[in-house]
């Protein structure tokens, strides 16, 4: 009897945000618009960095990777979420659920590591500007990015493998917007304390370790900025870090709150809202933050728009 109960499910049912049809249609329109803005904004950032030679620096090389991670993360969750808003039967196949968990968890981990790499880049730029080009050479930048991608992917692969080897019995209802790791682990009909321990250890390694590296970098950065005599010098040094600091605060804050204490049992609604914040809102906000709070990016936009308006004027004349 026990053997019969521990069977593999072939699909899961995502309960999502609401069962009211009118609410689901409204959410579909809202999240579709946000997703389109996310894709457009991040690809425009990538295109702008490629086209403007002034942005061919380590900082913007890392930003290109961050933008690609953001749009990829959103794409791993939002299209399925949109489809389920308009579907009566909100099923996701077993393999699709595993793939979604792998990509979303992996891309999330990569983003945290990239933010730590970008903090180190800002630390060198502010604290050791004369040797910046020597320290942050192309080889080091490439190794840092590859390490971030490989580490995040391996962590995700381990988690996904362990999670989907758990017997789910006949429980296939996931009370979440996507195949989120804690929501899937809760379906298991066996003791999952070891899985939660692995989640905790992984959270410490992939969240807290980069977070403390970011924290140490900014302690040094702030200390250096305060030693600058001129007000203009302090303002200029701070502006080089403002965009990254804003993104770090938003990104690390919400995710640490969700994952660093799996035993704290936040409400299901809280988990859904935090996941939406990270999967829908953050990828949309990042291009805006880096565009509005960065003089170099704003200057590049103005230059590109000037060229475009000049080109259109020639065509119409």
PDB file of C-alpha atoms in Angstrom:
ATOM      1  CA  UNK A   1       0.000   0.000   0.000  1.00  0.00           C
ATOM      2  CA  UNK A   2       2.808   2.390   0.913  1.00  0.00           C
ATOM      3  CA  UNK A   3       4.529   1.565  -2.379  1.00  0.00           C
ATOM      4  CA  UNK A   4       1.353   2.412  -4.322  1.00  0.00           C
ATOM      5  CA  UNK A   5       0.967   5.750  -2.602  1.00  0.00           C
ATOM      6  CA  UNK A   6       4.476   6.950  -3.461  1.00  0.00           C
ATOM      7  CA  UNK A   7       3.948   7.371  -7.185  1.00  0.00           C
ATOM      8  CA  UNK A   8       5.249   9.996  -9.560  1.00  0.00           C
ATOM      9  CA  UNK A   9       2.849  12.690 -10.734  1.00  0.00           C
ATOM     10  CA  UNK A  10       2.894  13.546 -14.444  1.00  0.00           C
ATOM     11  CA  UNK A  11       1.743  17.146 -14.104  1.00  0.00           C
ATOM     12  CA  UNK A  12       1.104  19.843 -11.526  1.00  0.00           C
ATOM     13  CA  UNK A  13      -1.755  22.317 -11.124  1.00  0.00           C
ATOM     14  CA  UNK A  14      -0.686  25.884 -10.346  1.00  0.00           C
ATOM     15  CA  UNK A  15      -3.313  27.633  -8.221  1.00  0.00           C
ATOM     16  CA  UNK A  16      -1.972  31.067  -9.162  1.00  0.00           C
ATOM     17  CA  UNK A  17      -3.229  34.387  -7.812  1.00  0.00           C
ATOM     18  CA  UNK A  18      -6.998  34.360  -8.249  1.00  0.00           C
ATOM     19  CA  UNK A  19      -9.900  32.225  -9.441  1.00  0.00           C
ATOM     20  CA  UNK A  20     -12.065  35.191 -10.412  1.00  0.00           C
ATOM     21  CA  UNK A  21     -12.224  35.492 -14.207  1.00  0.00           C
ATOM     22  CA  UNK A  22     -12.438  39.294 -14.272  1.00  0.00           C
ATOM     23  CA  UNK A  23      -9.432  39.595 -11.962  1.00  0.00           C
ATOM     24  CA  UNK A  24      -7.442  37.149 -14.070  1.00  0.00           C
ATOM     25  CA  UNK A  25      -8.127  39.108 -17.268  1.00  0.00           C
ATOM     26  CA  UNK A  26      -7.071  42.353 -15.572  1.00  0.00           C
ATOM     27  CA  UNK A  27      -3.888  40.731 -14.271  1.00  0.00           C
ATOM     28  CA  UNK A  28      -3.205  39.294 -17.740  1.00  0.00           C
ATOM     29  CA  UNK A  29      -3.299  42.773 -19.312  1.00  0.00           C
ATOM     30  CA  UNK A  30      -1.192  44.298 -16.511  1.00  0.00           C
ATOM     31  CA  UNK A  31       1.518  41.627 -16.518  1.00  0.00           C
ATOM     32  CA  UNK A  32       1.601  41.454 -20.323  1.00  0.00           C
ATOM     33  CA  UNK A  33       2.347  45.180 -20.489  1.00  0.00           C
ATOM     34  CA  UNK A  34       4.987  44.866 -17.759  1.00  0.00           C
ATOM     35  CA  UNK A  35       6.607  41.921 -19.541  1.00  0.00           C
ATOM     36  CA  UNK A  36       6.747  43.797 -22.842  1.00  0.00           C
ATOM     37  CA  UNK A  37       8.330  46.797 -21.098  1.00  0.00           C
ATOM     38  CA  UNK A  38      10.825  44.420 -19.445  1.00  0.00           C
ATOM     39  CA  UNK A  39      11.875  42.795 -22.719  1.00  0.00           C
ATOM     40  CA  UNK A  40      12.044  46.099 -24.597  1.00  0.00           C
ATOM     41  CA  UNK A  41      13.892  47.939 -21.822  1.00  0.00           C
ATOM     42  CA  UNK A  42      16.541  45.291 -21.246  1.00  0.00           C
ATOM     43  CA  UNK A  43      17.201  44.678 -24.934  1.00  0.00           C
ATOM     44  CA  UNK A  44      17.485  48.432 -25.517  1.00  0.00           C
ATOM     45  CA  UNK A  45      20.106  48.615 -22.735  1.00  0.00           C
ATOM     46  CA  UNK A  46      22.045  45.753 -24.349  1.00  0.00           C
ATOM     47  CA  UNK A  47      21.762  47.374 -27.795  1.00  0.00           C
ATOM     48  CA  UNK A  48      22.811  50.787 -26.470  1.00  0.00           C
ATOM     49  CA  UNK A  49      25.918  49.348 -24.807  1.00  0.00           C
ATOM     50  CA  UNK A  50      26.834  47.519 -28.013  1.00  0.00           C
ATOM     51  CA  UNK A  51      26.422  50.641 -30.179  1.00  0.00           C
ATOM     52  CA  UNK A  52      28.125  53.261 -27.982  1.00  0.00           C
ATOM     53  CA  UNK A  53      31.878  52.773 -27.682  1.00  0.00           C
ATOM     54  CA  UNK A  54      31.984  54.962 -24.558  1.00  0.00           C
ATOM     55  CA  UNK A  55      30.076  52.208 -22.743  1.00  0.00           C
ATOM     56  CA  UNK A  56      32.578  49.471 -23.634  1.00  0.00           C
ATOM     57  CA  UNK A  57      33.852  49.273 -20.053  1.00  0.00           C
ATOM     58  CA  UNK A  58      33.790  46.502 -17.417  1.00  0.00           C
ATOM     59  CA  UNK A  59      30.797  48.059 -15.629  1.00  0.00           C
ATOM     60  CA  UNK A  60      28.643  47.962 -18.745  1.00  0.00           C
ATOM     61  CA  UNK A  61      29.898  44.534 -19.724  1.00  0.00           C
ATOM     62  CA  UNK A  62      28.509  43.311 -16.395  1.00  0.00           C
ATOM     63  CA  UNK A  63      25.325  45.336 -16.949  1.00  0.00           C
ATOM     64  CA  UNK A  64      24.835  43.631 -20.319  1.00  0.00           C
ATOM     65  CA  UNK A  65      24.943  40.257 -18.587  1.00  0.00           C
ATOM     66  CA  UNK A  66      22.590  41.490 -15.857  1.00  0.00           C
ATOM     67  CA  UNK A  67      20.070  42.715 -18.441  1.00  0.00           C
ATOM     68  CA  UNK A  68      20.211  39.390 -20.277  1.00  0.00           C
ATOM     69  CA  UNK A  69      19.686  37.527 -16.977  1.00  0.00           C
ATOM     70  CA  UNK A  70      16.731  39.774 -16.100  1.00  0.00           C
ATOM     71  CA  UNK A  71      14.889  39.241 -19.366  1.00  0.00           C
ATOM     72  CA  UNK A  72      15.655  35.509 -19.271  1.00  0.00           C
ATOM     73  CA  UNK A  73      14.389  35.184 -15.708  1.00  0.00           C
ATOM     74  CA  UNK A  74      11.163  37.000 -16.557  1.00  0.00           C
ATOM     75  CA  UNK A  75      10.737  34.801 -19.643  1.00  0.00           C
ATOM     76  CA  UNK A  76      11.113  31.630 -17.549  1.00  0.00           C
ATOM     77  CA  UNK A  77       8.010  32.564 -15.526  1.00  0.00           C
ATOM     78  CA  UNK A  78       5.820  35.293 -17.062  1.00  0.00           C
ATOM     79  CA  UNK A  79       4.697  33.640 -20.370  1.00  0.00           C
ATOM     80  CA  UNK A  80       3.443  30.579 -18.468  1.00  0.00           C
ATOM     81  CA  UNK A  81       1.779  32.884 -15.913  1.00  0.00           C
ATOM     82  CA  UNK A  82       0.031  34.801 -18.692  1.00  0.00           C
ATOM     83  CA  UNK A  83      -1.183  31.600 -20.357  1.00  0.00           C
ATOM     84  CA  UNK A  84      -2.652  30.343 -17.074  1.00  0.00           C
ATOM     85  CA  UNK A  85      -4.573  33.589 -16.534  1.00  0.00           C
ATOM     86  CA  UNK A  86      -6.657  32.726 -19.602  1.00  0.00           C
ATOM     87  CA  UNK A  87      -6.768  28.938 -19.112  1.00  0.00           C
ATOM     88  CA  UNK A  88      -9.427  27.015 -17.241  1.00  0.00           C
ATOM     89  CA  UNK A  89      -7.130  24.050 -16.589  1.00  0.00           C
ATOM     90  CA  UNK A  90      -3.884  25.502 -15.184  1.00  0.00           C
ATOM     91  CA  UNK A  91      -1.644  22.469 -15.570  1.00  0.00           C
ATOM     92  CA  UNK A  92       2.103  22.362 -16.129  1.00  0.00           C
ATOM     93  CA  UNK A  93       3.798  19.070 -17.153  1.00  0.00           C
ATOM     94  CA  UNK A  94       6.278  17.470 -14.766  1.00  0.00           C
ATOM     95  CA  UNK A  95       9.289  18.113 -17.034  1.00  0.00           C
ATOM     96  CA  UNK A  96       8.195  21.687 -17.766  1.00  0.00           C
ATOM     97  CA  UNK A  97       7.897  22.343 -14.042  1.00  0.00           C
ATOM     98  CA  UNK A  98      11.398  20.946 -13.472  1.00  0.00           C
ATOM     99  CA  UNK A  99      12.757  23.072 -16.327  1.00  0.00           C
ATOM    100  CA  UNK A 100      11.072  26.192 -14.966  1.00  0.00           C
ATOM    101  CA  UNK A 101      12.538  25.583 -11.510  1.00  0.00           C
ATOM    102  CA  UNK A 102      16.008  24.990 -12.966  1.00  0.00           C
ATOM    103  CA  UNK A 103      16.049  28.148 -15.087  1.00  0.00           C
ATOM    104  CA  UNK A 104      14.400  30.470 -12.570  1.00  0.00           C
ATOM    105  CA  UNK A 105      16.547  29.274  -9.668  1.00  0.00           C
ATOM    106  CA  UNK A 106      19.718  29.301 -11.772  1.00  0.00           C
ATOM    107  CA  UNK A 107      19.136  32.753 -13.238  1.00  0.00           C
ATOM    108  CA  UNK A 108      18.258  34.110  -9.805  1.00  0.00           C
ATOM    109  CA  UNK A 109      21.527  32.817  -8.372  1.00  0.00           C
ATOM    110  CA  UNK A 110      23.489  34.200 -11.307  1.00  0.00           C
ATOM    111  CA  UNK A 111      21.962  37.632 -10.734  1.00  0.00           C
ATOM    112  CA  UNK A 112      23.078  37.743  -7.098  1.00  0.00           C
ATOM    113  CA  UNK A 113      26.607  36.762  -8.069  1.00  0.00           C
ATOM    114  CA  UNK A 114      26.706  39.364 -10.852  1.00  0.00           C
ATOM    115  CA  UNK A 115      25.603  42.047  -8.400  1.00  0.00           C
ATOM    116  CA  UNK A 116      28.518  41.086  -6.144  1.00  0.00           C
ATOM    117  CA  UNK A 117      30.893  41.251  -9.142  1.00  0.00           C
ATOM    118  CA  UNK A 118      29.531  44.690 -10.025  1.00  0.00           C
ATOM    119  CA  UNK A 119      30.064  45.822  -6.419  1.00  0.00           C
ATOM    120  CA  UNK A 120      33.720  44.781  -6.685  1.00  0.00           C
ATOM    121  CA  UNK A 121      33.974  46.710  -9.956  1.00  0.00           C
ATOM    122  CA  UNK A 122      32.599  49.844  -8.248  1.00  0.00           C
ATOM    123  CA  UNK A 123      34.973  49.300  -5.321  1.00  0.00           C
ATOM    124  CA  UNK A 124      38.007  49.293  -7.636  1.00  0.00           C
ATOM    125  CA  UNK A 125      36.679  52.290  -9.597  1.00  0.00           C
ATOM    126  CA  UNK A 126      36.229  54.427  -6.470  1.00  0.00           C
ATOM    127  CA  UNK A 127      38.981  53.152  -4.155  1.00  0.00           C
ATOM    128  CA  UNK A 128      41.761  52.506  -6.675  1.00  0.00           C
ATOM    129  CA  UNK A 129      40.884  54.539  -9.800  1.00  0.00           C
ATOM    130  CA  UNK A 130      44.454  54.877 -11.088  1.00  0.00           C
ATOM    131  CA  UNK A 131      44.825  51.097 -11.400  1.00  0.00           C
ATOM    132  CA  UNK A 132      41.239  50.422 -12.483  1.00  0.00           C
ATOM    133  CA  UNK A 133      42.048  49.506 -16.096  1.00  0.00           C
ATOM    134  CA  UNK A 134      44.937  47.302 -14.962  1.00  0.00           C
ATOM    135  CA  UNK A 135      42.908  45.403 -12.340  1.00  0.00           C
ATOM    136  CA  UNK A 136      39.622  45.114 -14.246  1.00  0.00           C
ATOM    137  CA  UNK A 137      41.123  43.812 -17.475  1.00  0.00           C
ATOM    138  CA  UNK A 138      39.025  41.889 -19.992  1.00  0.00           C
ATOM    139  CA  UNK A 139      40.337  38.492 -18.913  1.00  0.00           C
ATOM    140  CA  UNK A 140      39.330  39.001 -15.281  1.00  0.00           C
ATOM    141  CA  UNK A 141      35.916  40.361 -16.276  1.00  0.00           C
ATOM    142  CA  UNK A 142      35.241  37.326 -18.457  1.00  0.00           C
ATOM    143  CA  UNK A 143      36.336  34.917 -15.706  1.00  0.00           C
ATOM    144  CA  UNK A 144      34.101  36.634 -13.148  1.00  0.00           C
ATOM    145  CA  UNK A 145      31.081  36.410 -15.454  1.00  0.00           C
ATOM    146  CA  UNK A 146      31.738  32.765 -16.379  1.00  0.00           C
ATOM    147  CA  UNK A 147      32.146  31.882 -12.700  1.00  0.00           C
ATOM    148  CA  UNK A 148      28.809  33.528 -11.921  1.00  0.00           C
ATOM    149  CA  UNK A 149      27.002  31.629 -14.687  1.00  0.00           C
ATOM    150  CA  UNK A 150      28.595  28.260 -13.861  1.00  0.00           C
ATOM    151  CA  UNK A 151      28.073  28.581 -10.076  1.00  0.00           C
ATOM    152  CA  UNK A 152      24.427  29.593 -10.415  1.00  0.00           C
ATOM    153  CA  UNK A 153      23.730  26.811 -12.916  1.00  0.00           C
ATOM    154  CA  UNK A 154      25.389  24.083 -10.821  1.00  0.00           C
ATOM    155  CA  UNK A 155      23.511  25.189  -7.703  1.00  0.00           C
ATOM    156  CA  UNK A 156      20.230  25.117  -9.602  1.00  0.00           C
ATOM    157  CA  UNK A 157      20.953  21.717 -11.132  1.00  0.00           C
ATOM    158  CA  UNK A 158      21.637  20.209  -7.701  1.00  0.00           C
ATOM    159  CA  UNK A 159      18.470  21.695  -6.197  1.00  0.00           C
ATOM    160  CA  UNK A 160      16.294  20.691  -9.125  1.00  0.00           C
ATOM    161  CA  UNK A 161      17.603  17.111  -9.118  1.00  0.00           C
ATOM    162  CA  UNK A 162      17.073  16.677  -5.385  1.00  0.00           C
ATOM    163  CA  UNK A 163      13.629  18.301  -5.394  1.00  0.00           C
ATOM    164  CA  UNK A 164      12.165  16.274  -8.247  1.00  0.00           C
ATOM    165  CA  UNK A 165      13.418  12.984  -6.862  1.00  0.00           C
ATOM    166  CA  UNK A 166      11.047  13.421  -3.917  1.00  0.00           C
ATOM    167  CA  UNK A 167       7.903  11.249  -4.061  1.00  0.00           C
ATOM    168  CA  UNK A 168       4.911  13.549  -4.558  1.00  0.00           C
ATOM    169  CA  UNK A 169       2.258  10.832  -4.081  1.00  0.00           C
ATOM    170  CA  UNK A 170      -1.045  12.116  -5.444  1.00  0.00           C
ATOM    171  CA  UNK A 171      -0.510  15.708  -4.370  1.00  0.00           C
ATOM    172  CA  UNK A 172      -0.154  17.833  -7.502  1.00  0.00           C
ATOM    173  CA  UNK A 173      -1.586  21.223  -6.506  1.00  0.00           C
ATOM    174  CA  UNK A 174       1.080  23.913  -6.189  1.00  0.00           C
ATOM    175  CA  UNK A 175      -0.248  26.952  -4.360  1.00  0.00           C
ATOM    176  CA  UNK A 176       2.009  29.381  -6.185  1.00  0.00           C
ATOM    177  CA  UNK A 177       2.359  31.299  -9.454  1.00  0.00           C
ATOM    178  CA  UNK A 178       5.170  29.045 -10.696  1.00  0.00           C
ATOM    179  CA  UNK A 179       7.211  25.969  -9.799  1.00  0.00           C
ATOM    180  CA  UNK A 180       9.015  27.686  -6.934  1.00  0.00           C
ATOM    181  CA  UNK A 181      11.321  25.425  -4.950  1.00  0.00           C
ATOM    182  CA  UNK A 182       9.709  25.689  -1.507  1.00  0.00           C
ATOM    183  CA  UNK A 183       6.216  25.295  -2.972  1.00  0.00           C
ATOM    184  CA  UNK A 184       7.270  22.104  -4.792  1.00  0.00           C
ATOM    185  CA  UNK A 185       9.112  20.665  -1.767  1.00  0.00           C
ATOM    186  CA  UNK A 186       5.932  21.041   0.310  1.00  0.00           C
ATOM    187  CA  UNK A 187       4.166  18.561  -1.991  1.00  0.00           C
ATOM    188  CA  UNK A 188       6.420  15.687  -0.926  1.00  0.00           C
ATOM    189  CA  UNK A 189       4.829  12.949   1.172  1.00  0.00           C
ATOM    190  CA  UNK A 190       8.088  12.264   3.037  1.00  0.00           C
ATOM    191  CA  UNK A 191      10.142  14.170   5.596  1.00  0.00           C
ATOM    192  CA  UNK A 192      11.709  17.150   3.783  1.00  0.00           C
ATOM    193  CA  UNK A 193      13.870  18.477   6.618  1.00  0.00           C
ATOM    194  CA  UNK A 194      17.049  17.480   4.772  1.00  0.00           C
ATOM    195  CA  UNK A 195      15.856  19.348   1.671  1.00  0.00           C
ATOM    196  CA  UNK A 196      15.128  22.444   3.741  1.00  0.00           C
ATOM    197  CA  UNK A 197      18.624  22.193   5.233  1.00  0.00           C
ATOM    198  CA  UNK A 198      20.112  22.081   1.727  1.00  0.00           C
ATOM    199  CA  UNK A 199      18.024  25.125   0.800  1.00  0.00           C
ATOM    200  CA  UNK A 200      19.312  26.937   3.878  1.00  0.00           C
ATOM    201  CA  UNK A 201      22.965  26.109   3.149  1.00  0.00           C
ATOM    202  CA  UNK A 202      22.590  27.089  -0.492  1.00  0.00           C
ATOM    203  CA  UNK A 203      20.892  30.336   0.513  1.00  0.00           C
ATOM    204  CA  UNK A 204      23.791  31.193   2.795  1.00  0.00           C
ATOM    205  CA  UNK A 205      26.340  30.459   0.067  1.00  0.00           C
ATOM    206  CA  UNK A 206      24.561  32.076  -2.883  1.00  0.00           C
ATOM    207  CA  UNK A 207      22.813  34.911  -1.070  1.00  0.00           C
ATOM    208  CA  UNK A 208      24.644  35.833   2.107  1.00  0.00           C
ATOM    209  CA  UNK A 209      28.194  35.363   0.821  1.00  0.00           C
ATOM    210  CA  UNK A 210      27.716  37.744  -2.155  1.00  0.00           C
ATOM    211  CA  UNK A 211      25.668  40.036   0.093  1.00  0.00           C
ATOM    212  CA  UNK A 212      28.516  40.365   2.586  1.00  0.00           C
ATOM    213  CA  UNK A 213      30.961  40.945  -0.280  1.00  0.00           C
ATOM    214  CA  UNK A 214      28.692  43.737  -1.520  1.00  0.00           C
ATOM    215  CA  UNK A 215      28.421  45.102   2.020  1.00  0.00           C
ATOM    216  CA  UNK A 216      32.196  45.107   2.514  1.00  0.00           C
ATOM    217  CA  UNK A 217      32.698  46.751  -0.882  1.00  0.00           C
ATOM    218  CA  UNK A 218      30.293  49.558  -0.035  1.00  0.00           C
ATOM    219  CA  UNK A 219      31.776  50.080   3.416  1.00  0.00           C
ATOM    220  CA  UNK A 220      35.122  50.698   1.699  1.00  0.00           C
ATOM    221  CA  UNK A 221      33.476  52.830  -1.000  1.00  0.00           C
ATOM    222  CA  UNK A 222      31.641  55.032   1.511  1.00  0.00           C
ATOM    223  CA  UNK A 223      34.788  55.369   3.608  1.00  0.00           C
ATOM    224  CA  UNK A 224      36.732  56.501   0.533  1.00  0.00           C
ATOM    225  CA  UNK A 225      34.005  58.921  -0.569  1.00  0.00           C
ATOM    226  CA  UNK A 226      33.901  60.575   2.870  1.00  0.00           C
ATOM    227  CA  UNK A 227      37.645  61.235   2.629  1.00  0.00           C
ATOM    228  CA  UNK A 228      37.217  63.208  -0.619  1.00  0.00           C
ATOM    229  CA  UNK A 229      37.597  66.914   0.168  1.00  0.00           C
ATOM    230  CA  UNK A 230      35.505  68.517  -2.569  1.00  0.00           C
ATOM    231  CA  UNK A 231      31.710  68.285  -2.618  1.00  0.00           C
ATOM    232  CA  UNK A 232      31.711  67.772  -6.392  1.00  0.00           C
ATOM    233  CA  UNK A 233      34.191  64.913  -6.048  1.00  0.00           C
ATOM    234  CA  UNK A 234      32.039  63.181  -3.434  1.00  0.00           C
ATOM    235  CA  UNK A 235      28.914  63.663  -5.528  1.00  0.00           C
ATOM    236  CA  UNK A 236      30.598  62.280  -8.652  1.00  0.00           C
ATOM    237  CA  UNK A 237      31.940  59.248  -6.767  1.00  0.00           C
ATOM    238  CA  UNK A 238      28.535  58.543  -5.246  1.00  0.00           C
ATOM    239  CA  UNK A 239      26.755  58.802  -8.607  1.00  0.00           C
ATOM    240  CA  UNK A 240      29.003  56.087 -10.049  1.00  0.00           C
ATOM    241  CA  UNK A 241      27.508  53.675  -7.485  1.00  0.00           C
ATOM    242  CA  UNK A 242      23.950  55.001  -7.031  1.00  0.00           C
ATOM    243  CA  UNK A 243      22.268  52.840  -9.677  1.00  0.00           C
ATOM    244  CA  UNK A 244      23.961  49.630  -8.564  1.00  0.00           C
ATOM    245  CA  UNK A 245      23.291  50.352  -4.884  1.00  0.00           C
ATOM    246  CA  UNK A 246      19.572  50.870  -5.609  1.00  0.00           C
ATOM    247  CA  UNK A 247      19.316  47.567  -7.468  1.00  0.00           C
ATOM    248  CA  UNK A 248      21.278  45.706  -4.764  1.00  0.00           C
ATOM    249  CA  UNK A 249      18.990  47.028  -2.034  1.00  0.00           C
ATOM    250  CA  UNK A 250      15.833  45.976  -3.857  1.00  0.00           C
ATOM    251  CA  UNK A 251      17.123  42.628  -5.098  1.00  0.00           C
ATOM    252  CA  UNK A 252      18.884  41.286  -2.022  1.00  0.00           C
ATOM    253  CA  UNK A 253      16.315  42.615   0.422  1.00  0.00           C
ATOM    254  CA  UNK A 254      13.300  40.807  -1.015  1.00  0.00           C
ATOM    255  CA  UNK A 255      15.065  37.539  -1.758  1.00  0.00           C
ATOM    256  CA  UNK A 256      16.810  37.220   1.612  1.00  0.00           C
ATOM    257  CA  UNK A 257      13.447  37.833   3.269  1.00  0.00           C
ATOM    258  CA  UNK A 258      11.948  34.951   1.277  1.00  0.00           C
ATOM    259  CA  UNK A 259      14.629  32.255   1.267  1.00  0.00           C
ATOM    260  CA  UNK A 260      17.095  32.675   4.073  1.00  0.00           C
ATOM    261  CA  UNK A 261      14.687  31.261   6.693  1.00  0.00           C
ATOM    262  CA  UNK A 262      12.568  28.512   5.126  1.00  0.00           C
ATOM    263  CA  UNK A 263      11.317  27.425   8.562  1.00  0.00           C
ATOM    264  CA  UNK A 264       9.836  30.856   9.255  1.00  0.00           C
ATOM    265  CA  UNK A 265       6.803  29.920   7.107  1.00  0.00           C
ATOM    266  CA  UNK A 266       5.793  33.238   5.511  1.00  0.00           C
ATOM    267  CA  UNK A 267       2.217  33.215   4.275  1.00  0.00           C
ATOM    268  CA  UNK A 268       1.493  31.812   0.830  1.00  0.00           C
ATOM    269  CA  UNK A 269       0.274  35.232  -0.313  1.00  0.00           C
ATOM    270  CA  UNK A 270       3.540  36.818   0.849  1.00  0.00           C
ATOM    271  CA  UNK A 271       5.554  34.264  -1.103  1.00  0.00           C
ATOM    272  CA  UNK A 272       3.499  34.888  -4.242  1.00  0.00           C
ATOM    273  CA  UNK A 273       3.837  38.669  -3.967  1.00  0.00           C
ATOM    274  CA  UNK A 274       7.583  38.473  -3.367  1.00  0.00           C
ATOM    275  CA  UNK A 275       7.981  36.136  -6.341  1.00  0.00           C
ATOM    276  CA  UNK A 276       5.999  38.569  -8.503  1.00  0.00           C
ATOM    277  CA  UNK A 277       8.153  41.440  -7.298  1.00  0.00           C
ATOM    278  CA  UNK A 278      11.309  39.593  -8.268  1.00  0.00           C
ATOM    279  CA  UNK A 279      10.079  37.980 -11.492  1.00  0.00           C
ATOM    280  CA  UNK A 280       7.976  40.817 -12.917  1.00  0.00           C
ATOM    281  CA  UNK A 281       8.799  44.124 -11.253  1.00  0.00           C
ATOM    282  CA  UNK A 282      12.584  43.950 -10.736  1.00  0.00           C
ATOM    283  CA  UNK A 283      13.480  43.009 -14.345  1.00  0.00           C
ATOM    284  CA  UNK A 284      11.296  45.915 -15.483  1.00  0.00           C
ATOM    285  CA  UNK A 285      12.792  48.415 -13.021  1.00  0.00           C
ATOM    286  CA  UNK A 286      16.481  47.622 -13.580  1.00  0.00           C
ATOM    287  CA  UNK A 287      16.771  49.258 -17.042  1.00  0.00           C
ATOM    288  CA  UNK A 288      14.886  52.307 -15.746  1.00  0.00           C
ATOM    289  CA  UNK A 289      17.161  52.621 -12.705  1.00  0.00           C
ATOM    290  CA  UNK A 290      20.324  52.360 -14.790  1.00  0.00           C
ATOM    291  CA  UNK A 291      18.937  54.782 -17.388  1.00  0.00           C
ATOM    292  CA  UNK A 292      17.514  57.469 -15.117  1.00  0.00           C
ATOM    293  CA  UNK A 293      20.275  57.488 -12.487  1.00  0.00           C
ATOM    294  CA  UNK A 294      23.295  57.149 -14.757  1.00  0.00           C
ATOM    295  CA  UNK A 295      24.693  60.135 -16.635  1.00  0.00           C
ATOM    296  CA  UNK A 296      26.707  58.016 -19.075  1.00  0.00           C
ATOM    297  CA  UNK A 297      23.651  55.979 -20.098  1.00  0.00           C
ATOM    298  CA  UNK A 298      21.503  59.117 -20.415  1.00  0.00           C
ATOM    299  CA  UNK A 299      24.215  60.714 -22.542  1.00  0.00           C
ATOM    300  CA  UNK A 300      24.362  57.629 -24.761  1.00  0.00           C
ATOM    301  CA  UNK A 301      20.576  57.703 -25.164  1.00  0.00           C
ATOM    302  CA  UNK A 302      20.683  61.365 -26.183  1.00  0.00           C
ATOM    303  CA  UNK A 303      23.467  60.673 -28.680  1.00  0.00           C
ATOM    304  CA  UNK A 304      21.581  57.717 -30.185  1.00  0.00           C
ATOM    305  CA  UNK A 305      18.304  59.640 -30.381  1.00  0.00           C
ATOM    306  CA  UNK A 306      20.146  62.563 -31.984  1.00  0.00           C
ATOM    307  CA  UNK A 307      21.550  60.282 -34.670  1.00  0.00           C
ATOM    308  CA  UNK A 308      18.136  58.714 -35.223  1.00  0.00           C
ATOM    309  CA  UNK A 309      16.368  62.079 -35.540  1.00  0.00           C
ATOM    310  CA  UNK A 310      19.064  63.271 -37.954  1.00  0.00           C
ATOM    311  CA  UNK A 311      18.627  60.117 -40.035  1.00  0.00           C
ATOM    312  CA  UNK A 312      14.836  60.504 -40.181  1.00  0.00           C
ATOM    313  CA  UNK A 313      15.195  64.195 -41.130  1.00  0.00           C
ATOM    314  CA  UNK A 314      17.351  63.216 -44.120  1.00  0.00           C
ATOM    315  CA  UNK A 315      14.772  60.654 -45.212  1.00  0.00           C
ATOM    316  CA  UNK A 316      11.878  63.142 -45.047  1.00  0.00           C
ATOM    317  CA  UNK A 317      13.777  66.007 -46.715  1.00  0.00           C
TER     318      UNK A 317
END
